[in-house]
Tab-separated table of C-alpha atoms in Angstrom:
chain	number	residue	atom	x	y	z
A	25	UNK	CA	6.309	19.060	-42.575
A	26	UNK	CA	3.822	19.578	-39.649
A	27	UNK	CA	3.213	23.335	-39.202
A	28	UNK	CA	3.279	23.651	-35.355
A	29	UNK	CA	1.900	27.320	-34.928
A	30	UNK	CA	3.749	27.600	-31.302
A	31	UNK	CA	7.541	27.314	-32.828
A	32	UNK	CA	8.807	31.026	-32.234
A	33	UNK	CA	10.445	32.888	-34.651
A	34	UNK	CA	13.840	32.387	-33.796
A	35	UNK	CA	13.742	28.502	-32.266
A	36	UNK	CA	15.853	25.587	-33.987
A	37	UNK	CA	13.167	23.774	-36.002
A	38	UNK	CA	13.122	20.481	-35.398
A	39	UNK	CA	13.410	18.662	-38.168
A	40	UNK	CA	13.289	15.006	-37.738
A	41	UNK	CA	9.819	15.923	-36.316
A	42	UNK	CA	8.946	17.829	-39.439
A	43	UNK	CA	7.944	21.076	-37.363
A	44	UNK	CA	8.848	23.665	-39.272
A	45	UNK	CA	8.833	27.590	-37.588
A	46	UNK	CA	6.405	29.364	-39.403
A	47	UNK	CA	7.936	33.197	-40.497
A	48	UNK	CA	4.949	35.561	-40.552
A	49	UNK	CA	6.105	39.137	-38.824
A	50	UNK	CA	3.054	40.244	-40.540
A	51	UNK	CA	-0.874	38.772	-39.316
A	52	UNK	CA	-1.333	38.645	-42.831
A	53	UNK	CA	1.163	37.889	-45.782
A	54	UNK	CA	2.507	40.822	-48.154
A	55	UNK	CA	0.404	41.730	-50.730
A	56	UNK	CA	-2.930	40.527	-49.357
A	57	UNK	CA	-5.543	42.544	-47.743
A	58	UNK	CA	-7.907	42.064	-44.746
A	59	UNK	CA	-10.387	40.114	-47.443
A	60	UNK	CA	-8.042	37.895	-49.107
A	61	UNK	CA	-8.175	39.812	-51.938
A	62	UNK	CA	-4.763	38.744	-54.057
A	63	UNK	CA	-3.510	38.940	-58.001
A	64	UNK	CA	-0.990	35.977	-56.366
A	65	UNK	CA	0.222	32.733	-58.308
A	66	UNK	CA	-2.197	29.878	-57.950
A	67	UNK	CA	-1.132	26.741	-55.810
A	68	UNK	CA	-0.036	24.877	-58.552
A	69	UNK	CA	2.416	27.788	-59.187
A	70	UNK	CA	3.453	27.895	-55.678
A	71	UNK	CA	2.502	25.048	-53.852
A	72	UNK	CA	5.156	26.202	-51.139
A	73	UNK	CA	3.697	29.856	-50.875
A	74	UNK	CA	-0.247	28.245	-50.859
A	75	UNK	CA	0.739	26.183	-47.521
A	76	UNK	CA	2.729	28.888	-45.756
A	77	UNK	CA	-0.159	31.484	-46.517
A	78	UNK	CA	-2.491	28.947	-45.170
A	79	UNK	CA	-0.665	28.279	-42.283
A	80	UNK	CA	-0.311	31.848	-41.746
A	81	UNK	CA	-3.717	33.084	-41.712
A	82	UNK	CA	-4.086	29.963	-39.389
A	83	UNK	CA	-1.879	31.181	-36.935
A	84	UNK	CA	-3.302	34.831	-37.312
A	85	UNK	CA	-6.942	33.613	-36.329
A	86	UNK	CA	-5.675	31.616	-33.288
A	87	UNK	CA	-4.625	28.211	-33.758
A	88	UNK	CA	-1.956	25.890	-32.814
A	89	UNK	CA	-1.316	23.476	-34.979
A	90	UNK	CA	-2.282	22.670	-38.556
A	91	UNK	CA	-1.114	20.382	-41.516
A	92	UNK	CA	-2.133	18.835	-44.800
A	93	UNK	CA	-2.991	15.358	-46.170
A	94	UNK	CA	-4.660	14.241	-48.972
A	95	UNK	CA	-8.311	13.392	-49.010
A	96	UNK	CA	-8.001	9.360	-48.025
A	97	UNK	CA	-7.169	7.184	-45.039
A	98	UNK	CA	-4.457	4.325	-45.095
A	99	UNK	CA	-5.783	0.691	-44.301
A	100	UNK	CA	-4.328	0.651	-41.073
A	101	UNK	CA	-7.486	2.894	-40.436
A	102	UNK	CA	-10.384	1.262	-41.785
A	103	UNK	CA	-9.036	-1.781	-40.071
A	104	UNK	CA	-9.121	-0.780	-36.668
A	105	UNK	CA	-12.373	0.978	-37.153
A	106	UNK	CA	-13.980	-2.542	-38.991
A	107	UNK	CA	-12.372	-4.238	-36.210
A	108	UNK	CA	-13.912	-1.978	-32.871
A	109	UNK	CA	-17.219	-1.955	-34.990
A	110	UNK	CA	-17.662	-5.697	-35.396
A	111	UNK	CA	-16.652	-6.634	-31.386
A	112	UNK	CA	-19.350	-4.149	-30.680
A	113	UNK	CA	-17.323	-1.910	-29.336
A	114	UNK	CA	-19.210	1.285	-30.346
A	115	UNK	CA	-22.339	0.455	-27.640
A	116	UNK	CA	-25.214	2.726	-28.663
A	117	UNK	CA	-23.564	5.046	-30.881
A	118	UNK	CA	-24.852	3.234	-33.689
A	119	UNK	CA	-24.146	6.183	-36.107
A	120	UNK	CA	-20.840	5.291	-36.322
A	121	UNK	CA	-21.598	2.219	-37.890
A	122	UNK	CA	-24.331	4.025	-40.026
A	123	UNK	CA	-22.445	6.362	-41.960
A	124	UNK	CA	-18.653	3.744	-41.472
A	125	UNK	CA	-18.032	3.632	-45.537
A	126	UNK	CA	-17.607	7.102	-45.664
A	127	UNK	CA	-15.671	7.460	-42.309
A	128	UNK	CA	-13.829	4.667	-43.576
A	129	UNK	CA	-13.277	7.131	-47.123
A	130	UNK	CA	-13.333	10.557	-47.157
A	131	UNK	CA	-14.119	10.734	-50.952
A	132	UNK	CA	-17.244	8.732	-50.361
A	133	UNK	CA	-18.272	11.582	-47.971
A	134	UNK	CA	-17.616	14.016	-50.189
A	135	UNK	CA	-16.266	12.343	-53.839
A	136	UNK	CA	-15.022	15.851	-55.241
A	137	UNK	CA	-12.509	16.236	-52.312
A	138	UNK	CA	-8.787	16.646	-52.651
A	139	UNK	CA	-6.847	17.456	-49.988
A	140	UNK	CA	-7.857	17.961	-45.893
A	141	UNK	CA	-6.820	20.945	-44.170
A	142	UNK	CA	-6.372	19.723	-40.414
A	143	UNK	CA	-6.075	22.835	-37.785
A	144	UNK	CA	-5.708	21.926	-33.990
A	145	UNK	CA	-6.740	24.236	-30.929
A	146	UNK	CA	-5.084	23.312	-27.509
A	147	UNK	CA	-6.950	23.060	-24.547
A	148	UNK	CA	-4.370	21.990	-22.271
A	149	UNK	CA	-5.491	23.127	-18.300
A	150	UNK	CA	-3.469	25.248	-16.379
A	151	UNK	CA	-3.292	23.194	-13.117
A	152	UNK	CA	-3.700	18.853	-12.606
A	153	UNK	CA	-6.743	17.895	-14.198
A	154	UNK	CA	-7.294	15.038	-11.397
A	155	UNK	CA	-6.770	16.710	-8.733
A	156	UNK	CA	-10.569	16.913	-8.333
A	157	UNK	CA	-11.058	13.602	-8.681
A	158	UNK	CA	-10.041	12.597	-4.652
A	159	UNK	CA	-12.683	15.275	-3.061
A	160	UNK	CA	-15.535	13.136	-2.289
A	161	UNK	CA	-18.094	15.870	-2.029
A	162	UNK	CA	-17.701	17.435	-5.601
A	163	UNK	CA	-18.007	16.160	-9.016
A	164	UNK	CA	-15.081	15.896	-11.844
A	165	UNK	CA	-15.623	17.503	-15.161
A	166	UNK	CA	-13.735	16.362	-17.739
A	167	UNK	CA	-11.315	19.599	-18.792
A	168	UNK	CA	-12.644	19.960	-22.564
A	169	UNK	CA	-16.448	20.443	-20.799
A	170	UNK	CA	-15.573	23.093	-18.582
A	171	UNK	CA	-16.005	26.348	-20.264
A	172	UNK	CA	-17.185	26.827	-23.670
A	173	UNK	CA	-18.747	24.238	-26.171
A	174	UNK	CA	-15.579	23.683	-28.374
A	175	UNK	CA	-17.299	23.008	-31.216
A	176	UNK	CA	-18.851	26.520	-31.480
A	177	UNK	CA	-15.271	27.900	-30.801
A	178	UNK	CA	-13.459	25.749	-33.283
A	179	UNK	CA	-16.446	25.864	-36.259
A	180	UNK	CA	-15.902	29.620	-36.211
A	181	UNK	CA	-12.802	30.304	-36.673
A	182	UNK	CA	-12.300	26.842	-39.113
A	183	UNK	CA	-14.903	28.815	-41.045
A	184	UNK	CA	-12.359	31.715	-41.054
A	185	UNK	CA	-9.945	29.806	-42.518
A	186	UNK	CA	-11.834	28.164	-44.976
A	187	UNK	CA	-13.146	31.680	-46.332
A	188	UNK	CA	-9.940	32.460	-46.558
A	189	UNK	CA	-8.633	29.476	-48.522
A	190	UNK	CA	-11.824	30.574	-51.242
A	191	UNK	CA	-11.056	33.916	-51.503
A	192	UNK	CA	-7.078	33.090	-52.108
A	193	UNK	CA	-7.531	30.303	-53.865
A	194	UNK	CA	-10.845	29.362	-54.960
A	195	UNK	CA	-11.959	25.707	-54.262
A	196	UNK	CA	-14.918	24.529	-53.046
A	197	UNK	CA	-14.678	23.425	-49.224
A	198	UNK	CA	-16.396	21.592	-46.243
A	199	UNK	CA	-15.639	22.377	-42.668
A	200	UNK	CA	-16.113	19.790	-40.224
A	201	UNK	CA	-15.862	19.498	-36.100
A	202	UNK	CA	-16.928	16.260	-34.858
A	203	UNK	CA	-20.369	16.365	-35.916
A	204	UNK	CA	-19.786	14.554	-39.192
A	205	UNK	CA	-18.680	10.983	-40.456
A	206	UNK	CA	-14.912	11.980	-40.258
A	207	UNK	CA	-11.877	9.768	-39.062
A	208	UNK	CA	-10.434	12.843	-37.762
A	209	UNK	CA	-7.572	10.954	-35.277
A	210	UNK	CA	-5.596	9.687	-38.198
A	211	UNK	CA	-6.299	12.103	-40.453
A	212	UNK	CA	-4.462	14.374	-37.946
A	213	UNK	CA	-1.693	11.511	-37.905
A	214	UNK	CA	-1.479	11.630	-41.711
A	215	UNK	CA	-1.251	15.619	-41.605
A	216	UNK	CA	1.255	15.481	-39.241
A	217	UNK	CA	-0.143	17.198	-36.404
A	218	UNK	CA	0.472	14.065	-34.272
A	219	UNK	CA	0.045	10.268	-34.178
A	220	UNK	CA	-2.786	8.651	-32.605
A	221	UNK	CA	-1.253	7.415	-29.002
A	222	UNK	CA	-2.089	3.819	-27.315
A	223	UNK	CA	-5.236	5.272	-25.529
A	224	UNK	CA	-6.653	6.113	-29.498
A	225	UNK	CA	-6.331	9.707	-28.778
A	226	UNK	CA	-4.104	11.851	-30.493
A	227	UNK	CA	-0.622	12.936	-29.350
A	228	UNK	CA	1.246	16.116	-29.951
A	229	UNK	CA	5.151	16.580	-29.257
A	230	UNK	CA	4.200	20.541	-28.317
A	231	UNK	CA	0.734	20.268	-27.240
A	232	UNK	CA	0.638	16.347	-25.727
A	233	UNK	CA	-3.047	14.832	-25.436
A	234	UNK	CA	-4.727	18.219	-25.130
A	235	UNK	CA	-5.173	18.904	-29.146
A	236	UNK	CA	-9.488	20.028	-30.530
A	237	UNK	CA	-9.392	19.161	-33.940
A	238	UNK	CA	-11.370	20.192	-36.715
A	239	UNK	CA	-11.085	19.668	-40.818
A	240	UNK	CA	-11.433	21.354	-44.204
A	241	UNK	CA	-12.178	18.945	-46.949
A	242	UNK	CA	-11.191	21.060	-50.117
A	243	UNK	CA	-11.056	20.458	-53.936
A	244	UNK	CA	-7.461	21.945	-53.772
A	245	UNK	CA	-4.838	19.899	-54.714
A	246	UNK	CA	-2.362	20.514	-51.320
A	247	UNK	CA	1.042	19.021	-50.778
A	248	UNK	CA	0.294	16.496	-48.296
A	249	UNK	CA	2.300	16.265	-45.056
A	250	UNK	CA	4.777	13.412	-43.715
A	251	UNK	CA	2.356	11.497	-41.531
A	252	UNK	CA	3.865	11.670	-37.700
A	253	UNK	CA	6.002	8.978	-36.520
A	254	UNK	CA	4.613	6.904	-33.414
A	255	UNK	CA	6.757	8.316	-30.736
A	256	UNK	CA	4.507	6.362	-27.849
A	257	UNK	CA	7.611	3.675	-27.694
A	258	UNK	CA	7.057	1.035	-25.117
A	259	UNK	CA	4.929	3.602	-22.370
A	260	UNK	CA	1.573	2.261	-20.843
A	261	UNK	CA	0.631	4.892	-18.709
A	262	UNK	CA	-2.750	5.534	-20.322
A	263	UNK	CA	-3.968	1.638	-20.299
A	264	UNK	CA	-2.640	1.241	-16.916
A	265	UNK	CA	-5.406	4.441	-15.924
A	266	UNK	CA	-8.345	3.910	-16.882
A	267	UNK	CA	-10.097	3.200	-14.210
A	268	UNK	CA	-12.823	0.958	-16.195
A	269	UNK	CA	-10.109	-1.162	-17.751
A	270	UNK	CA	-11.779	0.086	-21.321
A	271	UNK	CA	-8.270	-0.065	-22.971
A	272	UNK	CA	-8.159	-3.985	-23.460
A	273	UNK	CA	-4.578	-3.635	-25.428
A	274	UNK	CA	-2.456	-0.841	-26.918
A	275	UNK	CA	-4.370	1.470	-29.842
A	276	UNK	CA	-7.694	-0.442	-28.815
A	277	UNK	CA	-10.926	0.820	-26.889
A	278	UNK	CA	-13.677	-0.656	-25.577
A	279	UNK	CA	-15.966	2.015	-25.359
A	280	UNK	CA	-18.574	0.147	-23.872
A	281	UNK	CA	-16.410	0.223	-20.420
A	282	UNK	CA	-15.140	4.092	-21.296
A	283	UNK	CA	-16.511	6.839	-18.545
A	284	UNK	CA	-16.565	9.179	-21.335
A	285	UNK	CA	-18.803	7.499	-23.069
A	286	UNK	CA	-20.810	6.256	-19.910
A	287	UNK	CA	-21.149	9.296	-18.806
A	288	UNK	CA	-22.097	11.297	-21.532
A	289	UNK	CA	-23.327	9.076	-24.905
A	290	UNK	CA	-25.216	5.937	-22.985
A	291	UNK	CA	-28.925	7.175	-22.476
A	292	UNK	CA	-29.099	3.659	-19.922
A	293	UNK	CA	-28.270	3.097	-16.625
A	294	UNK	CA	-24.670	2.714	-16.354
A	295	UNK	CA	-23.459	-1.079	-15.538
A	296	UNK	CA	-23.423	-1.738	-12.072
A	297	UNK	CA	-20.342	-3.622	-11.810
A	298	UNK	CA	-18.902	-0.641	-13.435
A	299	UNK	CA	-20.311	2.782	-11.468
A	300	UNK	CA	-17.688	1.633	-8.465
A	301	UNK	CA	-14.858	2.625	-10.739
A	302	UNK	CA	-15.978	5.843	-11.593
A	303	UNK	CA	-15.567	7.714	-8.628
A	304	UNK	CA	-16.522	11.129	-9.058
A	305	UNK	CA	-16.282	11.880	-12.674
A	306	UNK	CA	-19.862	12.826	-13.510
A	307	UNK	CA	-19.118	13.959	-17.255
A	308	UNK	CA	-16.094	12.397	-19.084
A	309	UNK	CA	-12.615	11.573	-18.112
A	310	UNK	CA	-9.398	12.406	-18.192
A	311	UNK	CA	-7.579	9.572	-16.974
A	312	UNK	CA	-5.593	8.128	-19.779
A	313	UNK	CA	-5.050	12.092	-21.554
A	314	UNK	CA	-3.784	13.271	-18.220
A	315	UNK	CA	-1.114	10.638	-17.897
A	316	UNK	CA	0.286	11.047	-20.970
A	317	UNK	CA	4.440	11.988	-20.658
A	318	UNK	CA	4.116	14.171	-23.714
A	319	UNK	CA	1.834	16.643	-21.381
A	320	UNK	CA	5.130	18.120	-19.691
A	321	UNK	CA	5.303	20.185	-23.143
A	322	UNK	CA	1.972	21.127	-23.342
A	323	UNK	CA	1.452	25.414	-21.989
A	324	UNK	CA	-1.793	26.113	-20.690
A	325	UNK	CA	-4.109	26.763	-23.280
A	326	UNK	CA	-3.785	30.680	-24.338
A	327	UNK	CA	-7.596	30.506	-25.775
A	328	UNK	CA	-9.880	32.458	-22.962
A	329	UNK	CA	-12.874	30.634	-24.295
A	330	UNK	CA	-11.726	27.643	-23.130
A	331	UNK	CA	-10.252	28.292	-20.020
A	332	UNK	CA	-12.492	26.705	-16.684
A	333	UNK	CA	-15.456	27.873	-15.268
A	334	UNK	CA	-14.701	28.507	-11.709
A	335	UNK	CA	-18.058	26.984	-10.834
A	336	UNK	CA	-17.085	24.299	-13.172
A	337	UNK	CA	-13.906	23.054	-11.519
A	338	UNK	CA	-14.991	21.148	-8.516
A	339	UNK	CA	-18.888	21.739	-8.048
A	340	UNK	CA	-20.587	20.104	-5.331
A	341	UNK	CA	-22.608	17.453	-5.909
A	342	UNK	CA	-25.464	17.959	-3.470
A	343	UNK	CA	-25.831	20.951	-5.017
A	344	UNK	CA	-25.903	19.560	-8.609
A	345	UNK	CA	-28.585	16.991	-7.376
A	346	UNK	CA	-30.812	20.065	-7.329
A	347	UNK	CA	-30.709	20.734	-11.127
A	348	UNK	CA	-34.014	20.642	-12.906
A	349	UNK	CA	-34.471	20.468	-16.474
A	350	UNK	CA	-34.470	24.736	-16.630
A	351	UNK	CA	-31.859	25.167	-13.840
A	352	UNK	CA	-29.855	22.675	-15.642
A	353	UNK	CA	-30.149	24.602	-18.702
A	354	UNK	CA	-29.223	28.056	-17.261
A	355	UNK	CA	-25.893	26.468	-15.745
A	356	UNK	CA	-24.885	24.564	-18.403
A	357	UNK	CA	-25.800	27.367	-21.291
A	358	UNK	CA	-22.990	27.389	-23.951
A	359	UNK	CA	-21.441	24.241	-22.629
A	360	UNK	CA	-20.932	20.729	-24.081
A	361	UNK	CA	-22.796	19.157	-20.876
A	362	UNK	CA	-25.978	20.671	-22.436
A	363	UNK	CA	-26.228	18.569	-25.093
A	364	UNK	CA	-26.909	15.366	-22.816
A	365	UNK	CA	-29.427	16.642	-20.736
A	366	UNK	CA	-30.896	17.185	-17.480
A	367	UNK	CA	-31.759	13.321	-16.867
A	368	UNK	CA	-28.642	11.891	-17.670
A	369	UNK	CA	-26.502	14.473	-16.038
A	370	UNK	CA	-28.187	14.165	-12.619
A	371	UNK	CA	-27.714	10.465	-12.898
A	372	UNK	CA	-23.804	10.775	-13.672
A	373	UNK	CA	-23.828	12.933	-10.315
A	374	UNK	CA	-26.064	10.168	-8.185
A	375	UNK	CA	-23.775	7.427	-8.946
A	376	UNK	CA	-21.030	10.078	-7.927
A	377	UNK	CA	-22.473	10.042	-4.615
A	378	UNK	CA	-23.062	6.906	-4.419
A	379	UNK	CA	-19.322	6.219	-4.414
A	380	UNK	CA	-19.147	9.219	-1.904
A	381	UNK	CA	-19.105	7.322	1.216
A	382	UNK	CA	-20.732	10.842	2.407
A	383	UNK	CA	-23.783	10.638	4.310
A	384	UNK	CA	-24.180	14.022	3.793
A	385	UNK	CA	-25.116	13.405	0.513
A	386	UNK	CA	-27.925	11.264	1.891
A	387	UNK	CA	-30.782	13.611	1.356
A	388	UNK	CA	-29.666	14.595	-2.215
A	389	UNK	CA	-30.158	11.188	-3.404
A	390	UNK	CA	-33.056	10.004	-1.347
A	391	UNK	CA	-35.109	12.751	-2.802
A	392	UNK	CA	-34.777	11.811	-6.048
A	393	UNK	CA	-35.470	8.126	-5.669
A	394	UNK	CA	-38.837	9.233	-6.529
A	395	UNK	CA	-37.873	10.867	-9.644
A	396	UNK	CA	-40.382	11.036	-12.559
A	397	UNK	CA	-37.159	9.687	-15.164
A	398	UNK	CA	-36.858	6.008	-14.058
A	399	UNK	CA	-33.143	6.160	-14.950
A	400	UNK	CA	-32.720	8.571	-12.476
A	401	UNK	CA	-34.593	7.460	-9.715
A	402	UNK	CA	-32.476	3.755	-9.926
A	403	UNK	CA	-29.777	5.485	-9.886
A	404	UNK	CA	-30.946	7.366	-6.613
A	405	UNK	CA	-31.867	4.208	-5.256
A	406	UNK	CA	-28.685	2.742	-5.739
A	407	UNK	CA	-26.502	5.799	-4.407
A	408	UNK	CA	-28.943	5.213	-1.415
A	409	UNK	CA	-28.387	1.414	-0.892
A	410	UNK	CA	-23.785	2.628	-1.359
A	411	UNK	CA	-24.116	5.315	1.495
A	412	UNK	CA	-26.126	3.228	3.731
A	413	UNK	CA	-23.431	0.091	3.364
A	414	UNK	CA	-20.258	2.496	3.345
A	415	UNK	CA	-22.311	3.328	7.050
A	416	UNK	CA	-22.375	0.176	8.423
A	417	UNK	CA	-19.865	-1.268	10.402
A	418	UNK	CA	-17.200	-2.864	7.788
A	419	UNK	CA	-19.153	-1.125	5.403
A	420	UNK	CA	-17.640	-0.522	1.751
A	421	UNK	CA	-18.528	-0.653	-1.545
């Protein structure tokens, strides 16, 4: 049963869903102090009273959904990912071939490993999370890179938790956000949280496609979860939205075609025959989460960390054309876009103008066709040659 940590006190649990209300008047449970500290049964004792204390101190520190599975993946899994790896699929992130025997098994990752604790944070935005994407002069940010670096939010309080589940219980643990060799998609599936939807991502009944998830490998023997039902039933939205095309079939990505990854793990320049189709997004996409029919149950995320950046929510572009390397780093301080760098930021935004049709933007791009990164100054040169033939009579991409 799938611990969804926004069912009220009070609601009709749904059970066919395995959501189960979690009853916890108290932030922590009778008989346990601020530390942990607890003469309590052990989970073998209580397996039912070691899951609901978990879940409670999970909903105390701030998250909104969590489950249990047990420390493996089904061969659905290691399929798909054998499968994407071997069409090539993966493009430069060669790591996830590297380390793909112990995504593939999370006992060869870490062999003394039980169970996995799986806790989700929502992120879901408060308003359309396209809406930016029509406004020629400004860039779109995809909504998980507009405040706060989630992984910095989620490690800490995951690290919360899993001092928690040592003090109570005392296992040895690993916490992991998305910076390790972890399957975490259907891992979440398997712990109930959600099932992984046709556009790979995972999908929550209360939270839709809007779901940060991060994992405690633990030596405790936990009662796994049901693993979520598909509920995606004969929908298309998301393939039908990308605007790259990078979802060839149902539960399949191409990642090489992905604006997500274009924009933010290939170091290159970007295809040509692809930067048309990109528009404005200048650091991941939304597309295929946005469209997602389960997003009319998500609520706005309640986590202040993560809500947007007003100067994050539609900047300009001529003004983000601007951005040295220490500007760049002062703006961008604390926040996933960071990570990638001046160089390949700046060239995200050029092909964003490119596909303008703003002459405006003109002098933004033509000054950096003499950038000192050569990445940079071809994609200058080519936002250059877009403006000048959106100009000319008939003009167009």
């Amino acid at each position: 049963m799938v611990r969804s940590l926004l069912t009220k006190p009070g609601n009709r649990a749904d059970r066919s869903e395995g959501v189960t209300q979690i009853e916890s008047a108290l932030p922590f449970p009778q008989g346990e102090g601020e530390n942990g500290a607890s003469s309590s049964r052990s989970p073998k004792e209580g397996d039912r009273e070691a899951r609901l204390l978990i879940c409670a101190r999970a909903l105390h520190l701030g998250f909104d959904a969590i489950g249990f599975c047990r420390a493996e993946l089904g061969a659905e899994a290691r399929e798909r990912l054998a499968a994407f790896l071997q069409a090539g699929q993966h493009g430069d992130m060669g790591w996830l071939a590297d380390r793909a025997e112990q995504r593939s098994h999370p006992q060869a990752l870490w062999p003394q490993a039980r169970s996995v604790i799986v806790a989700g944070l929502s992120y879901a935005p408060d308003n359309d999370p396209l809406a930016v994407v029509g406004m020629r002069d400004r860039g779109n940010i995809s909504v998980y890179a507009r405040n706060r670096d989630y992984h910095d939010v989620l490690k800490g309080m995951l690290k919360h938790l899993a001092q928690f589940v040592v003090a109570r219980f005392g296992p040895a643990v690993k916490v992991f956000v998305d910076t390790a060799p972890v399957m975490e998609k259907p891992l979440a599936q398997r712990a109930g949280i959600g099932w992984q939807g046709k556009h790979t991502n995972v999908v929550s009944r209360a939270h839709g496609s809007w779901l940060f998830l991060g994992e405690i490998y633990t030596t405790l023997d936990i009662p796994p979860e049901e693993p979520h039902a598909d509920r995606c039933g004969t929908c298309t939205r998301c393939l039908s939205a990308c605007p790259t095309n990078a979802l060839p079939a149902p539960y399949r990505l191409d990642a090489t075609r992905c604006i997500s990854y274009l924009t933010i793990e290939h170091h290159g320049p970007i295809p040509h025959e692809l930067r048309p189709a990109m528009g404005n997004r200048i650091f991941g996409c939304d597309d295929c989460l946005a469209v997602c029919p389960w997003n009319r149950f998500a609520r706005a995320t309640p986590h202040a960390k993560l809500h947007a950046r007003d100067e994050l929510n539609a900047p300009r572009l001529a003004e983000l054309a601007q951005l040295d390397d220490a500007r760049f780093r002062t703006m961008f301080s604390g926040s996933p876009i960071k990570r990638i760098g001046r160089d390949r930021f700046v060239r995200n935004v050029l092909i964003a103008i490119g596909n303008s049709a703003d002459r405006t933007l003109m002098p933004a791009a033509a000054r950096l066709t003499a950038d000192s990164n050569p990445v940079v100054a071809e994609a200058a040169a080519w936002a250059c040659e877009r403006l000048n033939r959106a100009a000319a009579p008939g003009g167009g991409g």
